[in-house]
Coordinates of C-alpha atoms in Angstrom, one line a residue:
Chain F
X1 CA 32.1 13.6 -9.4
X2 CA 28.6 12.9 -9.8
X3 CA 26.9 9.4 -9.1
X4 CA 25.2 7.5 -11.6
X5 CA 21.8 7.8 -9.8
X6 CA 19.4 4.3 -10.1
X7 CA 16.1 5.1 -11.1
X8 CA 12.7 3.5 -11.0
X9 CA 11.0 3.2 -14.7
X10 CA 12.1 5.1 -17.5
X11 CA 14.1 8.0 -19.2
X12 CA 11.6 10.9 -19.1
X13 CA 9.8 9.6 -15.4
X14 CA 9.5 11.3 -12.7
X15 CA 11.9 9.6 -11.1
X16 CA 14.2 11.0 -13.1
X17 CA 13.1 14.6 -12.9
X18 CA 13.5 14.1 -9.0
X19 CA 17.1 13.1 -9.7
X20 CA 17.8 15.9 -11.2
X21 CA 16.6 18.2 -9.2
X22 CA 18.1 16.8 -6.2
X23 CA 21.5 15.8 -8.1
X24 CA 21.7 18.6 -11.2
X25 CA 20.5 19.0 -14.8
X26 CA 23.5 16.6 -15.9
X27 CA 23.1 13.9 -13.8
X28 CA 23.4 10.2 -15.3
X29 CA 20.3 8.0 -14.4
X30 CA 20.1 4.2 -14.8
X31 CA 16.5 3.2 -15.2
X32 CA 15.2 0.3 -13.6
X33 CA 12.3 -1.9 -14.0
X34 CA 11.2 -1.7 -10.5
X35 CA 11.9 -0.8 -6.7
X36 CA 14.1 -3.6 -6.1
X37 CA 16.6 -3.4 -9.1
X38 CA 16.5 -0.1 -7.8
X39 CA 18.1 -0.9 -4.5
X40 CA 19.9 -4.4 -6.1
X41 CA 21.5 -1.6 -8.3
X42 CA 22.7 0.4 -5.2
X43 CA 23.7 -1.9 -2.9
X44 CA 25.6 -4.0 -5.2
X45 CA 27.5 -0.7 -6.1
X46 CA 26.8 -0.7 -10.0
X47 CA 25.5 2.9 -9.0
X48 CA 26.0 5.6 -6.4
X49 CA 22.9 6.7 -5.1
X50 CA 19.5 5.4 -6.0
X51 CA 16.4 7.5 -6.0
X52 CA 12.8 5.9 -4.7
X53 CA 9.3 7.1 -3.9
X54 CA 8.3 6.4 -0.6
X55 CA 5.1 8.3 -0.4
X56 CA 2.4 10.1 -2.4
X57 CA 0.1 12.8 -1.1
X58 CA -2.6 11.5 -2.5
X59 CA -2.4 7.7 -2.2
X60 CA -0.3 7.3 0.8
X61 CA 2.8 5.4 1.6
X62 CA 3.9 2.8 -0.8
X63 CA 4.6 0.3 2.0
X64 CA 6.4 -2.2 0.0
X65 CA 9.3 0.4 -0.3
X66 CA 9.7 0.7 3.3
X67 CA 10.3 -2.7 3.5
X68 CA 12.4 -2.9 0.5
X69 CA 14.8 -0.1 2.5
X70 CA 14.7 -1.7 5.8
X71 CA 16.1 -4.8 4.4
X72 CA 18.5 -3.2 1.9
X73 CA 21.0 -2.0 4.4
X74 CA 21.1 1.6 2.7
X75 CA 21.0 4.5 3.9
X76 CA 19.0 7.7 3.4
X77 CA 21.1 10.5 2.4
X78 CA 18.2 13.3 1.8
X79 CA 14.9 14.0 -0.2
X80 CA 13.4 15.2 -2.6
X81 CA 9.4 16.8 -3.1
X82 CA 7.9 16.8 -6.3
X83 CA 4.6 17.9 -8.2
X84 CA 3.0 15.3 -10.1
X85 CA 2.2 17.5 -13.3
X86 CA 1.1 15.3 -16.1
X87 CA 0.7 16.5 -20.3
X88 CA -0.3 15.4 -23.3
X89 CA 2.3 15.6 -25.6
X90 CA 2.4 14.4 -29.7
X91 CA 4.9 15.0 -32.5
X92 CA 5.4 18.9 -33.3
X93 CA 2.8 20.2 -35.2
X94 CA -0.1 18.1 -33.8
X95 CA -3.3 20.0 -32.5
X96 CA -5.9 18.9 -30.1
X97 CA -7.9 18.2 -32.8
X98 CA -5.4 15.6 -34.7
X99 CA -5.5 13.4 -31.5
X100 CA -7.4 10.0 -31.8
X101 CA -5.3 8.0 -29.3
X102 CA -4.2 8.6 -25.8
X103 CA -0.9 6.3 -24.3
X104 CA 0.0 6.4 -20.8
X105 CA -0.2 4.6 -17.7
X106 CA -3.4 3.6 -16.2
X107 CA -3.3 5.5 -13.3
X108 CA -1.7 8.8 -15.4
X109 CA -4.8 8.0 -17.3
X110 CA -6.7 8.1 -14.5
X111 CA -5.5 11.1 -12.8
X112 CA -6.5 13.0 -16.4
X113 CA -9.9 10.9 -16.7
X114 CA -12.0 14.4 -16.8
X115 CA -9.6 16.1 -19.1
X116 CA -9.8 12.8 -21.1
X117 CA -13.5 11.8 -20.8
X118 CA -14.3 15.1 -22.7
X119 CA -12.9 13.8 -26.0
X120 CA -15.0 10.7 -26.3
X121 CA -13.8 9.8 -30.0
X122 CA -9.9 9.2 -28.1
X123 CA -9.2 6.1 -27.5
X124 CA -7.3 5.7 -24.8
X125 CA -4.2 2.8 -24.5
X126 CA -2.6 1.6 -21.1
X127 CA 0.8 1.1 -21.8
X128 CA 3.7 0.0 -18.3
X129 CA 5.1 3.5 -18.2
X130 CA 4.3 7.5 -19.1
X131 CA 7.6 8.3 -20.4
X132 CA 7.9 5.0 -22.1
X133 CA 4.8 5.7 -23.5
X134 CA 6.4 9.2 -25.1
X135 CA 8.9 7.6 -26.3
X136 CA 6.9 5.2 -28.8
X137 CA 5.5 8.5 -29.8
X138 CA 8.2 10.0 -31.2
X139 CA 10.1 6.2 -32.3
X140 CA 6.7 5.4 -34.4
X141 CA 6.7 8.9 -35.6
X142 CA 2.6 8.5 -35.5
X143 CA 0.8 11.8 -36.2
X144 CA -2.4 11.2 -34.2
X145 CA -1.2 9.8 -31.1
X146 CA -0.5 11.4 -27.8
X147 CA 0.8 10.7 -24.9
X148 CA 0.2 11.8 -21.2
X149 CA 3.7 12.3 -19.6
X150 CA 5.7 14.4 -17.2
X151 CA 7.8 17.4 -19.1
X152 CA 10.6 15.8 -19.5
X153 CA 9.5 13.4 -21.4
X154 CA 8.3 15.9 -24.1
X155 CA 11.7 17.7 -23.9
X156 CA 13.7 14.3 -24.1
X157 CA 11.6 12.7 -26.9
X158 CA 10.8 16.1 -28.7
X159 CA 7.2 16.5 -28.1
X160 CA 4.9 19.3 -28.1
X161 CA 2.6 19.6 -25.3
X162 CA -0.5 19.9 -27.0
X163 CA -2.5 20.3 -24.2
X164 CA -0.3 21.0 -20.2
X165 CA -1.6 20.0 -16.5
X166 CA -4.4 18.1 -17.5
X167 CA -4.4 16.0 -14.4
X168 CA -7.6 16.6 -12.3
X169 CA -6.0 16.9 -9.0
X170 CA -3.7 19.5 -8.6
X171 CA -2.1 19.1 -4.9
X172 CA -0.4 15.6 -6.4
X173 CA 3.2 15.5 -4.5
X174 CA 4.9 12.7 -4.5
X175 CA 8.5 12.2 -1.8
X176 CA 11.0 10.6 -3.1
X177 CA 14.0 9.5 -0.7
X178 CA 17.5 9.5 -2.1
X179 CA 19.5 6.4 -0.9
X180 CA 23.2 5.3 -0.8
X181 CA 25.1 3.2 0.9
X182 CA 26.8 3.8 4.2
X183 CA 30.1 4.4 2.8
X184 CA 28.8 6.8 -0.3
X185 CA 26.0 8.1 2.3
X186 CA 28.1 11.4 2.8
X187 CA 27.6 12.9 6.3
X188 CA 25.8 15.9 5.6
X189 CA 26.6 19.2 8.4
X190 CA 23.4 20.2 10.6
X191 CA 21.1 17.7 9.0
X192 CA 17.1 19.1 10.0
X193 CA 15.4 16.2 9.6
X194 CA 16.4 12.0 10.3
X195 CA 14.3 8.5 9.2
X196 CA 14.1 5.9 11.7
X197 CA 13.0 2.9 12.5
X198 CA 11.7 1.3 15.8
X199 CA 10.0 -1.3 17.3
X200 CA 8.7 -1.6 20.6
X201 CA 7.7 -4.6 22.9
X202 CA 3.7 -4.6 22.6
X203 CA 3.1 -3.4 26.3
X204 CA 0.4 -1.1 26.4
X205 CA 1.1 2.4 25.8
X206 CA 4.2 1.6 24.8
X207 CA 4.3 3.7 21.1
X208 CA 2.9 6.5 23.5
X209 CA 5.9 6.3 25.6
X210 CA 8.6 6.8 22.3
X211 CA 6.3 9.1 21.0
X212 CA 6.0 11.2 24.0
X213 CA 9.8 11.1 24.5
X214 CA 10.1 12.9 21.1
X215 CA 7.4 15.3 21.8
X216 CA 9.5 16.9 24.5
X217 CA 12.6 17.0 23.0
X218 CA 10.4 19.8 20.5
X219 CA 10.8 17.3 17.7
X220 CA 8.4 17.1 15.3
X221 CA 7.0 13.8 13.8
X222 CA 6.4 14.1 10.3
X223 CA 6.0 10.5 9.2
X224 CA 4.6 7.6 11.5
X225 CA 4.2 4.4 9.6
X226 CA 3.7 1.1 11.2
X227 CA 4.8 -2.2 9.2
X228 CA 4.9 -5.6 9.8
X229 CA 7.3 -7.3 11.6
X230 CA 8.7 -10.2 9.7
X231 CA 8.2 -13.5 11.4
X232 CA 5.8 -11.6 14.5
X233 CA 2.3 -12.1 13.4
X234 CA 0.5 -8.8 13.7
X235 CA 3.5 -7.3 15.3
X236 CA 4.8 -3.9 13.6
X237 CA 7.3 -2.0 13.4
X238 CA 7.5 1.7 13.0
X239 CA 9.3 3.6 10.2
X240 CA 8.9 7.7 12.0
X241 CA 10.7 10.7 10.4
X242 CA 11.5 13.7 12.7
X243 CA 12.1 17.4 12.3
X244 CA 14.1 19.3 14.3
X245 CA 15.8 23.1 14.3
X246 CA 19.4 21.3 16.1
X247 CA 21.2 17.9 15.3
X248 CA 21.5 17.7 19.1
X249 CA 17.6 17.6 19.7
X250 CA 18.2 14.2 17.0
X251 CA 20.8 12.9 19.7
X252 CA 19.2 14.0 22.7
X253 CA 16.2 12.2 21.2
X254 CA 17.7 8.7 20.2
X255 CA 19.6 8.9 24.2
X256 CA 16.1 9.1 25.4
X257 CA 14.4 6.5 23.1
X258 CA 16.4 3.7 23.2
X259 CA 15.5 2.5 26.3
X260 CA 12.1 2.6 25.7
X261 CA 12.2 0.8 22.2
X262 CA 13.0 -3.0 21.6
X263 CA 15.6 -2.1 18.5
X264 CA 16.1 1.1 16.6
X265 CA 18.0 2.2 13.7
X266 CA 18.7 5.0 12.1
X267 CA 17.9 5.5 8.0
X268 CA 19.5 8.4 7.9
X269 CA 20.2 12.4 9.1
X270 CA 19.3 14.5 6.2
X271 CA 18.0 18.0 5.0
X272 CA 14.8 18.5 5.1
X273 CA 13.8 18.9 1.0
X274 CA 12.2 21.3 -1.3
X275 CA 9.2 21.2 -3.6
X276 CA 9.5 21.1 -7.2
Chain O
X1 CA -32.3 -14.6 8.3
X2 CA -28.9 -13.7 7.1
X3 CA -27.8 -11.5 4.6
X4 CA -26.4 -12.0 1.2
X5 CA -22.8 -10.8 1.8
X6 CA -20.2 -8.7 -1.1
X7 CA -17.1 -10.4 -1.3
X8 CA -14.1 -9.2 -3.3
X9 CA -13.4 -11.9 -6.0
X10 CA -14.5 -14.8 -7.2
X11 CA -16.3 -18.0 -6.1
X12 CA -14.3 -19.8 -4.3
X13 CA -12.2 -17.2 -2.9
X14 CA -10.7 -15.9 0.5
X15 CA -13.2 -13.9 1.0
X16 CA -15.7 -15.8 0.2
X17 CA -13.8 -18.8 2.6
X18 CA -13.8 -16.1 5.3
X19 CA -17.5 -14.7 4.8
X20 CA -18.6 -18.2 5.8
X21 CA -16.2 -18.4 8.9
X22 CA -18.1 -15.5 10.0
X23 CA -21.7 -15.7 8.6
X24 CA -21.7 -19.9 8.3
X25 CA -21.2 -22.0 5.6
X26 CA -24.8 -21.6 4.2
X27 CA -23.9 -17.6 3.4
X28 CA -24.7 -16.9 0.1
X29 CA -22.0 -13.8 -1.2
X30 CA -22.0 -11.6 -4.0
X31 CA -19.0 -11.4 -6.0
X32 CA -17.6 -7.9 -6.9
X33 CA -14.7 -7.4 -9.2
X34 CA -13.4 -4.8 -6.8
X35 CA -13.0 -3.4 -3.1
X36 CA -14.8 -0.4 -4.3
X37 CA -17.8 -2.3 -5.9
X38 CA -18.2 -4.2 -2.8
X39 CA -18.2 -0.9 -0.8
X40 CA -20.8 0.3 -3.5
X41 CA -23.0 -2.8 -3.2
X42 CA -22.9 -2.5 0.5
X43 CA -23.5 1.2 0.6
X44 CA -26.6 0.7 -2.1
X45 CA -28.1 -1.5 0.1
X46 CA -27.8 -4.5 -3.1
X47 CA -26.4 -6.3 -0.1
X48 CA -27.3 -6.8 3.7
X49 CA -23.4 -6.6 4.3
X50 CA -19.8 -6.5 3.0
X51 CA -16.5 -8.3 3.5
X52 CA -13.1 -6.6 2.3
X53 CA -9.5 -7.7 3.6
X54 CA -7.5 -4.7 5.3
X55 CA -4.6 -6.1 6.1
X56 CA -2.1 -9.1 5.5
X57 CA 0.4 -10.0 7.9
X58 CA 3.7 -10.0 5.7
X59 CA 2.5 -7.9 3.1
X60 CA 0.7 -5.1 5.6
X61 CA -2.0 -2.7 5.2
X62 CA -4.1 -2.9 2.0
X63 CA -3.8 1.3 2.4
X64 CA -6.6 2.0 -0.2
X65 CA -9.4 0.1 1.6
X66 CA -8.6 2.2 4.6
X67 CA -9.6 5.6 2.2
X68 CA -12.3 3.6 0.9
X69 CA -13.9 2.5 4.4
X70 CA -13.5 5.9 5.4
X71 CA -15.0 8.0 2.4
X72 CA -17.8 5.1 2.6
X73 CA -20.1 6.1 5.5
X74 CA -20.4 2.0 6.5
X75 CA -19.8 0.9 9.7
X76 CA -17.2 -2.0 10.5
X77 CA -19.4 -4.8 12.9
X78 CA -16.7 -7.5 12.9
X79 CA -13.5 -8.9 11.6
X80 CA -11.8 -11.9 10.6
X81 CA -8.4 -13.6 10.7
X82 CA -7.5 -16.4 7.9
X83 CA -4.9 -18.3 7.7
X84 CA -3.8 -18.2 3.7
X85 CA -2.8 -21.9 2.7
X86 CA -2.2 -22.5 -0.8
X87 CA -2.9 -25.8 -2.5
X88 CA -2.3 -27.6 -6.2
X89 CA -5.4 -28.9 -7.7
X90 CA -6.8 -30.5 -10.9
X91 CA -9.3 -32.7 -12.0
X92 CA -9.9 -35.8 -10.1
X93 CA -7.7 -39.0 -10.9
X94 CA -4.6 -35.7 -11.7
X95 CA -1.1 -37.1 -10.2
X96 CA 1.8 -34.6 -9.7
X97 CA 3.3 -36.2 -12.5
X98 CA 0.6 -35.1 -15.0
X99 CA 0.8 -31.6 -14.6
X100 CA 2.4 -29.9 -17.3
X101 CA 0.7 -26.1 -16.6
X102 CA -0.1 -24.3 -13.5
X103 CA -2.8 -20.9 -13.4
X104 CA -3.1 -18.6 -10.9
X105 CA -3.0 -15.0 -9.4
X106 CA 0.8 -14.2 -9.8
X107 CA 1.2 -13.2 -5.8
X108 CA -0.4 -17.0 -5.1
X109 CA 2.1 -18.3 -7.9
X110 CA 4.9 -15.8 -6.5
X111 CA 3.9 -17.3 -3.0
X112 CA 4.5 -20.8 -3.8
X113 CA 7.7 -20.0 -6.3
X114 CA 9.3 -22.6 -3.9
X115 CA 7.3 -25.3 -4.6
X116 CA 6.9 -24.2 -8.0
X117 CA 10.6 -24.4 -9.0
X118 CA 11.2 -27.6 -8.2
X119 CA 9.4 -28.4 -11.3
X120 CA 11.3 -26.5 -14.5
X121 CA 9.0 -28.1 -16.9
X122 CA 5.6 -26.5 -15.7
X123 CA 4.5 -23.2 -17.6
X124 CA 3.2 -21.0 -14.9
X125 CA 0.1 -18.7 -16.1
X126 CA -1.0 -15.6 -14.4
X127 CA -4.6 -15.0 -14.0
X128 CA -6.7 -12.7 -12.4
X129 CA -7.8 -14.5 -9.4
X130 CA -6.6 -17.9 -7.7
X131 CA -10.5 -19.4 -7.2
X132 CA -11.3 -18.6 -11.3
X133 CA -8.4 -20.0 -12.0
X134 CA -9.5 -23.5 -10.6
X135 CA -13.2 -22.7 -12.1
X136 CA -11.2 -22.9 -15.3
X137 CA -9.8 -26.3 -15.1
X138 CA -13.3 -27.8 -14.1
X139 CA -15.0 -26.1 -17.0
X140 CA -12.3 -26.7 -20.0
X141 CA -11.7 -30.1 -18.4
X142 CA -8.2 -30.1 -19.4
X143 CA -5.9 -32.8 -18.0
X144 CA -2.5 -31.7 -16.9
X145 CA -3.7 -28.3 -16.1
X146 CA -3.5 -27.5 -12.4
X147 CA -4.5 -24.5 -10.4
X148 CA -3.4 -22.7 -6.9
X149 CA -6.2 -21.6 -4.6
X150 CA -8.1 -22.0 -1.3
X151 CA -9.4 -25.2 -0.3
X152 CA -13.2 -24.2 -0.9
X153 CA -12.4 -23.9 -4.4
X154 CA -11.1 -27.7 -4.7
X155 CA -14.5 -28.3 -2.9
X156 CA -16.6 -25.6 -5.1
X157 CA -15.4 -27.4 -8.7
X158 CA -15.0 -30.4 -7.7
X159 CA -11.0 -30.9 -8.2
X160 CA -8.7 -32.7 -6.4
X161 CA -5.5 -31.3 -4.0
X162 CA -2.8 -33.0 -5.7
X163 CA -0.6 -31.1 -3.5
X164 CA -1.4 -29.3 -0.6
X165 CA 0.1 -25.9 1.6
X166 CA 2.6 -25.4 -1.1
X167 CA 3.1 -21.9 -0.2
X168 CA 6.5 -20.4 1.2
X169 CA 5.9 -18.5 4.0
X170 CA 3.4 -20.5 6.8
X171 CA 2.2 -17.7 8.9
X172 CA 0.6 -15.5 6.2
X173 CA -2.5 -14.5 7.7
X174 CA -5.1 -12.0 6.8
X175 CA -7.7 -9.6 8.2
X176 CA -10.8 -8.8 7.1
X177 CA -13.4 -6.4 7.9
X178 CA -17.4 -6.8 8.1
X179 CA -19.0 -4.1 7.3
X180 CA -22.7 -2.5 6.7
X181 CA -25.0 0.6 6.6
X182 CA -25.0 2.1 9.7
X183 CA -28.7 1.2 10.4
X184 CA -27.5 -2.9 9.7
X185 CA -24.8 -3.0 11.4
X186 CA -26.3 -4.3 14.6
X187 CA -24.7 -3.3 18.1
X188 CA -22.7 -6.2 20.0
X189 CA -23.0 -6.7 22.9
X190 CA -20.3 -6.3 25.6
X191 CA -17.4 -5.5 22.5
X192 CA -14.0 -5.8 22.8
X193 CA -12.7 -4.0 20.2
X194 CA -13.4 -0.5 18.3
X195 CA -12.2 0.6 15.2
X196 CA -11.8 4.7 14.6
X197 CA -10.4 7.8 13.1
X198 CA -8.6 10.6 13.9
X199 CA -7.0 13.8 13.0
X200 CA -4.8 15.9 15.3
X201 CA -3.4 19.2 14.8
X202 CA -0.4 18.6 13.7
X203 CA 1.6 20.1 16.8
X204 CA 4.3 18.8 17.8
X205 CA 3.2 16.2 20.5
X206 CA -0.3 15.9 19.2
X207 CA -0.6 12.4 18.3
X208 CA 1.5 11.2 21.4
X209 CA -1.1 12.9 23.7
X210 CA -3.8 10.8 21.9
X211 CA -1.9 8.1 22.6
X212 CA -1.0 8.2 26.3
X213 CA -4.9 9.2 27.2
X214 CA -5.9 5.7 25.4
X215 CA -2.8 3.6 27.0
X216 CA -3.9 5.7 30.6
X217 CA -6.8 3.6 30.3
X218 CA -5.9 0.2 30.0
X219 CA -6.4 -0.1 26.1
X220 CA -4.4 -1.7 24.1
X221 CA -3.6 0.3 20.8
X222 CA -3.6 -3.3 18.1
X223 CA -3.0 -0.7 15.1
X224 CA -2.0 2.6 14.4
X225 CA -2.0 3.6 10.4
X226 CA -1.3 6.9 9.1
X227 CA -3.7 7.9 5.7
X228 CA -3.2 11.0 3.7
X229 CA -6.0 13.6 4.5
X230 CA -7.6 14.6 1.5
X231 CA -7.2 18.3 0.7
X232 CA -4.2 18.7 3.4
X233 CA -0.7 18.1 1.7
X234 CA 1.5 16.0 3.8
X235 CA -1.3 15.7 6.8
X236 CA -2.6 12.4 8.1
X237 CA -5.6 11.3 9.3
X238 CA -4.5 8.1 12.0
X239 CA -6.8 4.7 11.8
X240 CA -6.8 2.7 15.1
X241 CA -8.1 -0.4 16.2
X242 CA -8.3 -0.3 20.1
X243 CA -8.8 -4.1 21.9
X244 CA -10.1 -3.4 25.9
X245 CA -11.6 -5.8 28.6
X246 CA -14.3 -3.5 29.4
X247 CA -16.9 -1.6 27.5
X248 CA -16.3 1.6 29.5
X249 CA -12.6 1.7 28.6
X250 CA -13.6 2.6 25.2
X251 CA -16.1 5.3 26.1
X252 CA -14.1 7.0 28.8
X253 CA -11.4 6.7 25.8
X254 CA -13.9 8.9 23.6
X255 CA -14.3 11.2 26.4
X256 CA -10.5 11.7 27.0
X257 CA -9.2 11.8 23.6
X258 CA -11.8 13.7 21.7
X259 CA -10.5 17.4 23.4
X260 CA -7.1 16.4 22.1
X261 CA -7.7 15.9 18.1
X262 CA -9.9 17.7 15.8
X263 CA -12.0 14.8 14.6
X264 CA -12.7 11.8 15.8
X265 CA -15.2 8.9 14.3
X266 CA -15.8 5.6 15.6
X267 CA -16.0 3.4 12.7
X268 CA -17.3 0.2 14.7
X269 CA -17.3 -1.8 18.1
X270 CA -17.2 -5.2 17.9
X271 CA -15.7 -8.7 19.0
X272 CA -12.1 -9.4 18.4
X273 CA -12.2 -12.0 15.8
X274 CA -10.9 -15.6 15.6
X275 CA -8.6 -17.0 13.9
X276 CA -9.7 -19.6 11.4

């Protein structure tokens, strides 16, 4: 049976387009208000699994989330890639030309500023959420109001997109990591890729000694992000994601590391995702 | 003579507490609404120099300043470290027992929830900044309306700290860059530090050959922080900060590690800075 997956923001988010690529068209999502209900929801067991971005190709890592994961005691249990791909959408019928107010997020507004800018009579509303934002749409049953929202909001809500990809960057990926915990984590069989976490004791060259260790086990690091270390002042620790071709290049790697590494732990061994 | 500095926020404000750590307590600042206007000011030349926090030490790397700083062309000539203490203040002759409201930033108010709580009959305000909060209470005069900010706000309005270091967490530090146009951004003397960037090519091994080259040397790597290169999905570009003993560490450093990435940039040299 499937797990009710824990979502961050709304029906119609991209959250929830992630969950269902990773866990099927029918999957059950429970929307949460942010990251932490997110992993409350998980780790308390009122759901599953639990889907959260950890990183966009644009703006980075969003570090609070690998905090938030370190300290929830879940595990990573795979991933998911997928292309931001933002539209305006309206009640069926609606042309460009109807259109005298834009809803979205701010920064769904801002990735669609020159798509936007061009129609200087739209007025433009920041509202907490895209698909949230689709929604009202179609609940106020307003002709001349659009949203800008992924497609599943328009498919959910019964929009038209009046106007599709309007966002001004095009390469926009955002990773999502799927989460569990360590009981519902199911083992999966030749996993290709594994998130870890390390910290080291501040001796110089001492991130060049785990790093090197990995190097010439042929693993390749993906993902090196350094946090802080609660309690250590301008200490860090490292979250690192590895690639590999064999689960025993993950082993041999982890035999090797340890000794060179003041704690380590393991997020997860997973498949390496696809791109939606 | 010294030059008018661009501070994020307010009067009154960290930034402007730590611009006068590191200029003196005669620096006049310029206020800018955001990191990218004080990058913009700086750049223009509207001011002789800028000041923009990079990092916290619970909260971590303020990753958009790094993109910023590097997109900007300035040239880091110094840091700072501040110690973040967060006081109560209201108009003069204001006892605790007075207070009926309390403005502030919400992650100042979310900072000193502790303190906060103990009082159920205090409405908590957000605001935009800590410093314009207290500038409020001096100019609407209200008594029984308190603010949380830095102490140079108490001193800038004229309030009084009816409670003082009322925030949670004791060790929350912060580090902030000084930077300038290239052509002000006069060369130290003897530094002890460098800040840089640098993109490998994404090999396996590359970055860890980087790394042992600068740790083969002596150097202590203080900060290692992955950014997303622009135009290359899922590449990073690698800031580091690099604390040495010795001038010549850091330019046999240069030497060694340029052949083994495909871009390197030395952002600034400079003293390690104090912690105030």
């Amino acid at each position: 049976m499937l797990p009710t997956v824990a979502i961050q923001g709304f029906e119609g988010s991209f959250h929830q387009i992630a969950a269902r690529h990773y866990f099927g068209p029918e999957t059950l999502t429970a929307p949460c208000a942010t990251f932490s209900e997110v992993v409350r929801q998980v780790a308390s067991g009122s759901t599953g699994a639990g889907l959260m971005a950890i990183e966009n190709s644009i703006a980075g890592s969003i570090l609070p989330n690998y905090t938030l994961l370190r300290k929830s005691g879940l595990r990573v249990m795979g991933e998911v890639y997928l292309r931001i791909r933002q539209h305006l959408m309206a009640l069926p019928g609606q042309q460009l030309s109807d259109i005298r107010e834009v809803h979205s997020h701010p920064m769904a507004l801002l990735q669609c500023a020159d798509f936007l800018n061009q129609y200087h009579h739209w007025q433009l509303v920041e509202s907490e959420d895209t698909a949230l934002s689709a929604q009202r749409v179609r609940e106020q049953g307003r002709p001349g109001v659009a949203a800008v929202a992924g497609r599943l909001a328009a498919e959910l809500f019964d929009l038209e997109v009046v106007a599709e990809d309007i966002h001004a960057e095009k390469k926009n990926y955002t990773r999502f990591l799927v989460v569990a915990r360590p009981e519902n984590a199911l083992e999966v069989e030749r996993p290709n890729k594994a998130s870890l976490y390390f910290h080291t004791n501040h001796t110089q060259g001492s991130l060049a000694r785990v790093l090197v260790r990995i190097a010439d086990l042929g693993i390749n690091l993906s993902k090196l992000q350094s946090c802080p270390k609660p309690g250590s002042t301008w200490h860090y620790y490292f979250h690192a994601d590895l690639e590999f071709d064999e689960p025993e290049q993950l082993q041999a790697a982890l035999r090797d590391i340890t000794p060179v590494t003041d704690g380590l732990e393991v997020l997860g061994m997973y498949h390496k995702g696809t791109t939606h």
